[in-house]
Each structure stands twice: as structure tokens, then as C-alpha cells.
Short mmCIF file of C-alpha atoms in Angstrom, two decimals:
data_model
loop_
_atom_site.label_atom_id
_atom_site.label_comp_id
_atom_site.label_asym_id
_atom_site.label_seq_id
_atom_site.Cartn_x
_atom_site.Cartn_y
_atom_site.Cartn_z
CA MET B 130 -1.24 21.79 17.89
CA TRP B 131 -4.74 22.37 19.40
CA THR B 132 -5.23 23.97 22.75
CA THR B 133 -8.50 23.08 24.43
CA ARG B 134 -10.40 24.36 27.55
CA LEU B 135 -13.55 22.92 29.02
CA GLN B 136 -16.27 24.98 30.66
CA GLU B 137 -19.80 24.48 31.92
CA ASP B 138 -22.51 24.30 29.29
CA PRO B 139 -25.26 26.79 30.31
CA LEU B 140 -27.78 24.81 28.24
CA TRP B 141 -26.84 21.34 29.39
CA SER B 142 -29.68 18.93 30.22
CA HIS B 143 -29.37 16.06 32.63
CA HIS B 144 -30.85 12.89 31.03
CA TYR B 145 -29.18 10.16 33.17
CA HIS B 146 -31.57 7.26 33.90
CA GLY B 147 -30.11 4.53 36.03
CA GLY B 148 -31.20 0.92 35.99
CA SER B 149 -32.21 0.83 32.37
CA SER B 150 -32.95 -2.67 31.05
CA ASN B 151 -32.23 -1.53 27.49
CA LYS B 152 -28.55 -2.35 26.85
CA ASN B 153 -28.53 -0.70 23.50
CA VAL B 154 -29.21 2.79 24.78
CA SER B 155 -26.44 5.39 25.51
CA GLN B 156 -27.32 7.40 28.50
CA LEU B 157 -26.48 11.06 28.48
CA VAL B 158 -24.61 12.14 31.66
CA LYS B 159 -23.57 15.74 30.94
CA THR B 160 -22.63 18.20 28.33
CA PHE B 161 -19.78 20.66 28.31
CA LEU B 162 -18.53 23.46 26.08
CA VAL B 163 -15.03 23.22 24.77
CA LYS B 164 -13.14 26.23 23.45
CA ALA B 165 -10.31 25.15 21.10
CA SER B 166 -7.78 27.02 19.00
CA CYS B 167 -5.07 26.14 16.55
CA SER B 168 -2.67 28.01 14.22
CA VAL B 169 -3.85 28.01 10.61
CA LYS B 170 -0.30 27.37 9.46
CA VAL B 171 -0.38 24.05 11.43
CA LEU B 172 -3.86 23.20 10.04
CA VAL B 173 -2.56 23.51 6.45
CA HIS B 174 0.44 21.28 7.40
CA ASN B 175 2.93 24.17 7.11
CA ASP B 176 2.33 24.42 3.34
CA GLU B 177 3.85 27.79 2.48
CA ARG B 178 1.89 28.20 -0.69
CA ALA B 179 -1.43 27.74 1.07
CA PHE B 180 -0.52 29.81 4.07
CA ASN B 181 0.56 32.62 1.91
CA ALA B 182 -2.73 32.48 0.05
CA PHE B 183 -4.55 32.60 3.37
CA GLN B 184 -2.53 35.62 4.48
CA HIS B 185 -3.39 37.52 1.30
CA SER B 186 -7.10 36.72 1.54
CA GLY B 187 -7.93 39.36 4.17
CA ARG B 188 -10.98 39.26 6.34
CA CYS B 189 -13.09 37.54 3.66
CA GLY B 190 -10.56 34.73 3.54
CA GLN B 191 -10.66 34.29 7.34
CA ILE B 192 -14.42 33.91 7.24
CA ALA B 193 -14.25 31.54 4.35
CA PHE B 194 -11.66 29.31 6.02
CA ALA B 195 -13.75 29.25 9.29
CA ASP B 196 -16.85 28.36 7.12
CA TYR B 197 -14.95 25.50 5.46
CA MET B 198 -13.81 24.11 8.84
CA SER B 199 -17.30 24.39 10.31
CA ARG B 200 -18.68 22.35 7.40
CA LYS B 201 -15.99 19.75 8.02
CA LEU B 202 -16.98 19.64 11.72
CA ILE B 203 -20.67 19.18 10.87
CA GLY B 204 -19.88 16.54 8.25
CA ALA B 205 -17.63 14.54 10.51
CA GLU B 206 -19.80 14.84 13.62
CA ASP B 207 -21.14 11.27 13.31
CA GLU B 208 -17.59 9.93 13.44
CA LEU B 209 -16.25 12.04 16.25
CA LEU B 210 -17.06 9.60 18.95
CA SER B 211 -13.92 8.82 20.98
CA ALA B 212 -12.99 5.45 22.48
CA SER B 213 -13.70 4.72 26.09
CA MET B 214 -11.51 6.84 28.37
CA ASP B 215 -8.72 5.31 30.44
CA GLY B 216 -9.99 4.51 33.92
CA CYS B 217 -13.63 5.06 32.90
CA HIS B 218 -14.50 1.95 30.78
CA GLY B 219 -17.72 2.59 28.91
CA LEU B 220 -17.66 6.46 29.10
CA LEU B 221 -18.05 7.88 25.62
CA LEU B 222 -17.33 11.41 24.51
CA ARG B 223 -19.00 12.93 21.46
CA LEU B 224 -18.00 16.26 19.80
CA GLU B 225 -20.82 18.10 18.05
CA PRO B 226 -21.48 21.68 16.74
CA LEU B 227 -23.39 24.15 18.91
CA GLU B 228 -26.29 24.12 16.46
CA TYR B 229 -27.17 20.59 17.64
CA LEU B 230 -28.79 21.69 20.91
CA SER B 231 -29.33 19.00 23.52
CA SER B 232 -32.95 18.02 23.40
CA THR B 233 -35.19 17.80 26.51
CA SER B 234 -36.75 14.70 24.99
CA LYS B 235 -35.21 11.41 26.11
CA GLN B 236 -36.07 9.67 22.89
CA VAL B 237 -34.60 12.39 20.65
CA THR B 238 -31.44 12.64 22.81
CA ARG B 239 -30.90 8.91 22.71
CA ARG B 240 -31.44 8.83 18.95
CA ARG B 241 -28.92 11.62 18.54
CA LEU B 242 -26.34 9.86 20.63
CA HIS B 243 -26.87 6.70 18.57
CA LYS B 244 -27.37 7.88 15.11
CA GLY B 245 -26.25 11.49 14.84
CA ALA B 246 -28.01 14.80 15.42
CA ALA B 247 -31.78 14.76 15.09
CA GLY B 248 -33.07 16.86 12.28
CA LYS B 249 -29.74 17.23 10.52
CA LYS B 250 -29.88 18.72 7.07
CA ALA B 251 -27.36 19.75 4.49
CA PRO B 252 -25.79 23.13 5.12
CA LEU B 253 -26.63 26.05 2.82
CA PRO B 254 -24.06 26.83 0.11
CA TYR B 255 -23.57 30.35 1.49
CA VAL B 256 -20.34 31.52 3.30
CA LEU B 257 -21.60 33.24 6.41
CA GLU B 258 -19.61 34.54 9.34
CA ARG B 259 -20.14 32.38 12.43
CA SER B 260 -19.71 32.99 16.16
CA ASP B 261 -18.78 29.39 16.99
CA VAL B 262 -16.04 28.94 14.40
CA TRP B 263 -13.97 31.95 13.46
CA CYS B 264 -10.44 33.14 12.57
CA SER B 265 -8.53 35.86 14.34
CA ASP B 266 -5.37 36.89 12.46
CA GLN B 267 -3.63 33.46 11.99
CA THR B 268 -5.55 31.30 14.45
CA LEU B 269 -8.72 29.29 14.08
CA HIS B 270 -11.07 29.23 17.09
CA VAL B 271 -13.79 26.64 17.63
CA VAL B 272 -16.51 26.41 20.27
CA ALA B 273 -18.24 23.08 20.30
CA ARG B 274 -20.31 20.95 22.56
CA VAL B 275 -18.86 17.82 24.32
CA VAL B 276 -21.56 15.15 25.02
CA ALA B 277 -20.47 12.61 27.74
CA CYS B 278 -22.56 9.48 27.79
CA ASN B 279 -22.40 5.97 29.39
CA ASP B 280 -22.51 3.03 27.04
CA VAL B 281 -24.65 0.80 29.19
CA SER B 282 -23.72 -2.29 27.24
CA MET B 283 -20.22 -1.90 28.64
CA MET B 284 -20.81 -1.07 32.25
CA SER B 285 -23.05 -2.05 35.18
CA ASP B 286 -25.56 0.29 36.77
CA ASP B 287 -23.15 0.74 39.68
CA ASP B 288 -20.20 1.68 37.43
CA ALA B 289 -22.44 4.14 35.58
CA SER B 290 -23.39 5.77 38.80
CA VAL B 291 -19.80 6.18 39.82
CA VAL B 292 -18.87 7.75 36.48
CA LYS B 293 -21.89 10.02 36.67
CA ASN B 294 -20.85 11.26 40.09
CA LYS B 295 -17.24 11.86 39.02
CA ILE B 296 -18.29 14.00 36.03
CA GLU B 297 -20.77 16.00 38.00
CA SER B 298 -18.04 16.75 40.58
CA ASN B 299 -15.61 17.74 37.79
CA GLU B 300 -13.11 15.04 38.78
CA LEU B 301 -12.73 13.93 35.14
CA ASN B 302 -12.44 17.38 33.58
CA ASP B 303 -8.68 17.12 32.91
CA ALA B 304 -8.98 13.67 31.40
CA ILE B 305 -11.93 14.72 29.24
CA ASN B 306 -10.01 17.84 28.11
CA LEU B 307 -7.07 15.70 27.05
CA GLN B 308 -9.25 13.29 25.14
CA ILE B 309 -11.07 16.07 23.29
CA GLY B 310 -7.69 17.55 22.33
CA LYS B 311 -6.92 14.24 20.61
CA VAL B 312 -10.28 14.15 18.91
CA PHE B 313 -9.63 17.68 17.56
CA SER B 314 -6.15 16.73 16.27
CA THR B 315 -7.53 13.64 14.54
CA TRP B 316 -10.44 15.54 13.06
CA SER B 317 -8.34 18.39 11.55
CA LYS B 318 -5.70 15.95 10.16
CA GLU B 319 -8.18 13.60 8.52
CA THR B 320 -10.65 16.13 7.13
CA LEU B 321 -8.76 19.14 5.94
CA GLU B 322 -7.90 18.97 2.23
CA ILE B 323 -5.58 21.92 1.45
CA ASP B 324 -6.56 22.46 -2.19
CA ILE B 325 -10.29 22.30 -1.45
CA ALA B 326 -9.92 24.64 1.60
CA MET B 327 -7.90 27.12 -0.46
CA ASN B 328 -10.37 26.99 -3.28
CA HIS B 329 -13.13 27.72 -0.78
CA ILE B 330 -11.15 30.86 0.18
CA ALA B 331 -10.21 31.94 -3.42
CA THR B 332 -13.71 31.63 -4.65
CA SER B 333 -15.10 33.76 -1.71
CA VAL B 334 -12.50 36.44 -2.25
CA LEU B 335 -13.14 36.52 -5.96
CA GLN B 336 -16.94 37.09 -5.32
CA ASP B 337 -16.18 39.76 -2.71
CA SER B 338 -13.83 41.48 -5.05
CA LEU B 339 -16.43 41.42 -7.89
CA ARG B 340 -19.07 42.84 -5.51
CA SER B 341 -16.75 45.78 -4.65
CA GLN B 342 -16.22 46.42 -8.33
CA LEU B 343 -19.88 46.61 -8.96
CA GLN B 344 -20.37 49.30 -6.25
CA LEU B 345 -17.83 51.67 -7.59
CA GLN B 346 -19.62 54.84 -8.88
CA ASP B 347 -16.83 55.64 -11.27
CA GLY B 348 -16.47 51.95 -12.33
CA LEU B 349 -19.20 49.47 -13.28
CA ASN B 350 -21.95 51.25 -11.20
CA ALA B 351 -24.13 48.17 -11.38
CA VAL B 352 -26.27 46.05 -9.04
CA SER B 353 -25.54 42.59 -10.26
CA PHE B 354 -23.41 40.46 -12.58
CA ILE B 355 -24.38 37.03 -13.84
CA ALA B 356 -21.36 35.19 -15.34
CA ASP B 357 -21.62 33.11 -18.42
CA ALA B 358 -21.69 29.40 -17.85
CA ALA B 359 -23.32 29.90 -14.40
CA ILE B 360 -25.96 27.30 -13.38
CA LEU B 361 -28.86 29.32 -11.95
CA PRO B 362 -31.53 26.60 -11.32
CA ARG B 363 -31.34 24.83 -7.96
CA LYS B 364 -31.82 21.11 -7.36
CA SER B 365 -35.09 21.69 -5.64
CA GLY B 366 -36.99 24.09 -3.34
CA ALA B 367 -35.46 22.25 -0.35
CA ASN B 368 -31.95 21.95 -1.78
CA GLN B 369 -29.90 24.99 -2.68
CA ALA B 370 -27.19 23.14 -4.57
CA PRO B 371 -26.96 23.78 -8.32
CA MET B 372 -29.08 21.50 -10.60
CA ALA B 373 -27.12 19.03 -12.68
CA SER B 374 -26.35 20.08 -16.24
CA PRO B 375 -27.90 18.60 -18.32
CA PRO B 376 -30.83 19.16 -17.82
CA ALA B 377 -29.94 22.58 -16.52
CA VAL B 378 -28.82 24.97 -19.33
CA PRO B 379 -25.75 27.18 -18.46
CA PHE B 380 -26.43 30.81 -18.47
CA LEU B 381 -25.26 32.87 -21.49
CA ALA B 382 -25.64 36.57 -21.86
CA PRO B 383 -27.18 37.48 -25.30
CA PRO B 384 -24.17 38.65 -27.37
CA ASP B 385 -26.23 41.48 -29.02
CA SER B 386 -27.36 42.88 -25.73
CA SER B 387 -26.15 46.20 -24.36
CA MET B 388 -26.00 44.49 -20.97
CA ALA B 389 -23.43 41.89 -22.15
CA HIS B 390 -20.19 42.95 -20.51
CA THR B 391 -16.69 41.90 -19.55
CA VAL B 392 -15.50 42.64 -16.04
CA ARG B 393 -11.91 42.68 -14.66
CA ILE B 394 -11.68 41.51 -11.17
CA PRO B 395 -8.62 42.04 -8.95
CA LEU B 396 -7.44 38.83 -7.31
CA SER B 397 -4.09 38.18 -5.55
CA ARG B 398 -1.73 36.00 -7.55
CA HIS B 399 -1.36 33.82 -4.40
CA LEU B 400 -5.06 32.95 -4.64
CA THR B 401 -5.43 32.46 -8.34
CA PRO B 402 -3.83 28.99 -8.52
CA PHE B 403 -6.48 27.69 -6.19
CA LEU B 404 -9.51 28.62 -8.32
CA ALA B 405 -11.48 25.69 -9.75
CA SER B 406 -10.31 24.51 -13.17
CA ASP B 407 -13.74 24.99 -14.78
CA MET B 408 -13.83 28.61 -13.54
CA VAL B 409 -10.32 29.17 -14.89
CA ASP B 410 -11.42 27.72 -18.23
CA GLU B 411 -14.34 30.19 -18.45
CA ALA B 412 -12.37 33.15 -17.20
CA LYS B 413 -9.38 34.80 -18.73
CA GLN B 414 -6.37 35.73 -16.67
CA GLU B 415 -5.23 39.19 -17.96
CA ASN B 416 -2.28 39.16 -15.59
CA GLU B 417 -1.25 37.55 -12.29
CA ASP B 418 -3.49 39.83 -10.27
CA THR B 419 -6.62 40.12 -12.55
CA ILE B 420 -9.36 37.77 -13.53
CA VAL B 421 -11.57 38.55 -16.57
CA LEU B 422 -15.18 37.31 -16.75
CA SER B 423 -17.88 37.72 -19.34
CA GLY B 424 -21.61 37.79 -18.58
CA LEU B 425 -24.67 39.97 -18.06
CA LEU B 426 -24.21 43.28 -16.14
CA VAL B 427 -27.38 44.70 -14.59
CA PRO B 428 -26.94 48.46 -14.25
CA ARG B 429 -28.36 50.66 -11.46
CA GLY B 430 -31.93 51.81 -12.16
CA VAL B 431 -35.03 49.95 -13.38
CA THR B 432 -34.51 46.74 -15.35
CA LEU B 433 -37.53 44.90 -16.78
CA ILE B 434 -37.39 41.10 -17.11
CA VAL B 435 -39.97 39.61 -19.52
CA GLY B 436 -40.66 36.22 -20.96
CA GLY B 437 -43.23 33.43 -21.13
CA GLY B 438 -43.98 30.82 -18.54
CA TYR B 439 -41.05 28.67 -17.40
CA HIS B 440 -38.60 30.85 -19.18
CA GLY B 441 -36.48 31.46 -16.05
CA LYS B 442 -37.58 34.90 -14.94
CA SER B 443 -37.97 33.87 -11.25
CA THR B 444 -34.91 31.74 -11.42
CA LEU B 445 -32.87 34.70 -12.61
CA LEU B 446 -34.34 36.93 -9.86
CA ARG B 447 -33.57 34.44 -7.13
CA ALA B 448 -30.03 34.20 -8.32
CA VAL B 449 -29.65 37.96 -8.33
CA ALA B 450 -31.16 38.19 -4.81
CA ALA B 451 -28.71 35.52 -3.51
CA GLY B 452 -25.79 37.44 -4.93
CA VAL B 453 -25.43 39.32 -1.67
CA TYR B 454 -23.82 36.23 -0.25
CA ASN B 455 -20.56 34.44 -1.20
CA LYS B 456 -21.31 30.95 -2.32
CA ILE B 457 -19.30 27.80 -2.62
#
């Protein structure tokens, strides 16, 4: 069950414009911040297998789960518009991530309330720690913005003025808080897919574990590892998702190269079942707690990359540079 608490939004902008003749425009009344939290066990529908995997994923798994939920919040933001509140016919509440700042432009604000956040773009495929969605132990915390607006097609100017005054005097805070709690419950039930969420975690933990192995002075003592079958080219300069294959050619370490290597990566047996099937096909599971991958190991020191034009030198370098982040 979600617990929610409303508070004043320090960045809120007042854009109410009474007497509008345009009956298709939603008029922004006020924005709030909502702090919400829910048990991870409840979010995974009390699935013991998934919850055990989460518990064995450590800090990296907590960051990955929060990243997954933040992507779901951004992806569902257009649909998180609640029905009119009881007693306030025509008042609509919208839940949106903090990164969608309320604009001082009336036109942009109205477009966002009607069609979704202005300037929205696909999130990057990197798992980064966030300050608005995070996990502490076994609880997910979310800080989001609540946008309250009047649907002027459903209320008169006098009704809109009354609702505006009630919101500004905080008379409707309890009702808004209750409604937002319902929105959070619906959002998490409809958007969370357990296997995909756990794969998000398992993939991140595997990358983190590999990175730790590379840093060991008495181990691999390397700076990078490019796994066989990896797709290095991106869709475009503006889209960081992998290019489709074909035409992209999966990476393969030259078998006669001294840099071709097999690495053994520790991974909890609770997480292994959630790895993607194509990754399991490429990897070898030595035992319940170890994944074996083959690929190209770049040792510490100076490594020279040579080749003709369009042979993939820059593509390889960009992939190595992005290796500092966990990717989905």
C-alpha cells in the first residue's frame, strides 16, 4: 500500500486565467509535490522469488529497481490523469516526474496539460541513481509533481474561481492526497511487470560484478571487456538504443588474438533465472553462482586501435567509454 504526503511545490507557477473563451484549454491552478513510498514486496505482488532476488541484489539492485520504476512513471505520465474529484466537478489532477518543470509560458503549459510534457524524449539506456525515485532497504520512495487544473469545458468561470480559491487555501489537500494515492496504486499495479523488473536488476548487478572483476589487481587487471555478440553501433546520434541486427554486425573477438578472453562473473543464484534468454544463450553458467562470458579483454596500459575508414574504431571507443555505466 502506498503512503502519500502533499507539500508545497517551491517551483510552482500560477497560470490561472479566468474568463477564457476557449473551452478546450485546461487551466493550471496550482502544482504540489507529493512524497510517496511503498514496500518493494508489495510492489512485486508478494512474489517470493522476485523479492528474494531483490534482497540479494545489494545497493546496485536498489538503484536498478528505482531506475525501472522511474522509467515506468515517465512512460505512463500521459495516462496518469485522474477523473474529476468528488465535490469538485471538473478539477483534474495530473502526476508527472520532477524533470517536467512547470513552464512560465502559458502556451507550453497548456500544451503539456493537454498532450503531455513539452520536449519529452526517450530516456537514456543508462541506469543512474536518482534523487526523486530511490530505494532504502526494502522500500521504494518517489517524489513527483501533482498538477491541478480546471477543465473549463466542464465548469463555469464561477465554479473554476471557487475551486481555485479552495486549492490555494489548502481546503482540498486531504482530498487531493487521497486521490493521488489511488493514482499511485493504479500506476504500480498496471505498469510493473515482475520478470522485466527483475531482469533490469539482474542485468545491472551482472555488469557491476564484471566491473569489479576487471579492477582486481590480482585478477583480470583490465580496463574494459567487450562481450561476444554485443551490438556496439547505436540507432543514431540522437538515439542511444542499439542498432537493429541486421544491418549491425554482432561483435566477435578475434579467436587468434591474445586479448580474446573468457571471464567468470559472480552472480547470485537468485538473480540468474531473471537474465534475458539471449544473454543466457551466449553465456555459460559454470555453477549456480557464476556466469562465464567470452569476449575481448582490454588490459591496463596503452592499446592501439587501427583500421580503415568506417571499420568501427570510434564505435568501439564509444562503447568502451560508456562501459562506466550500467545499461539496460
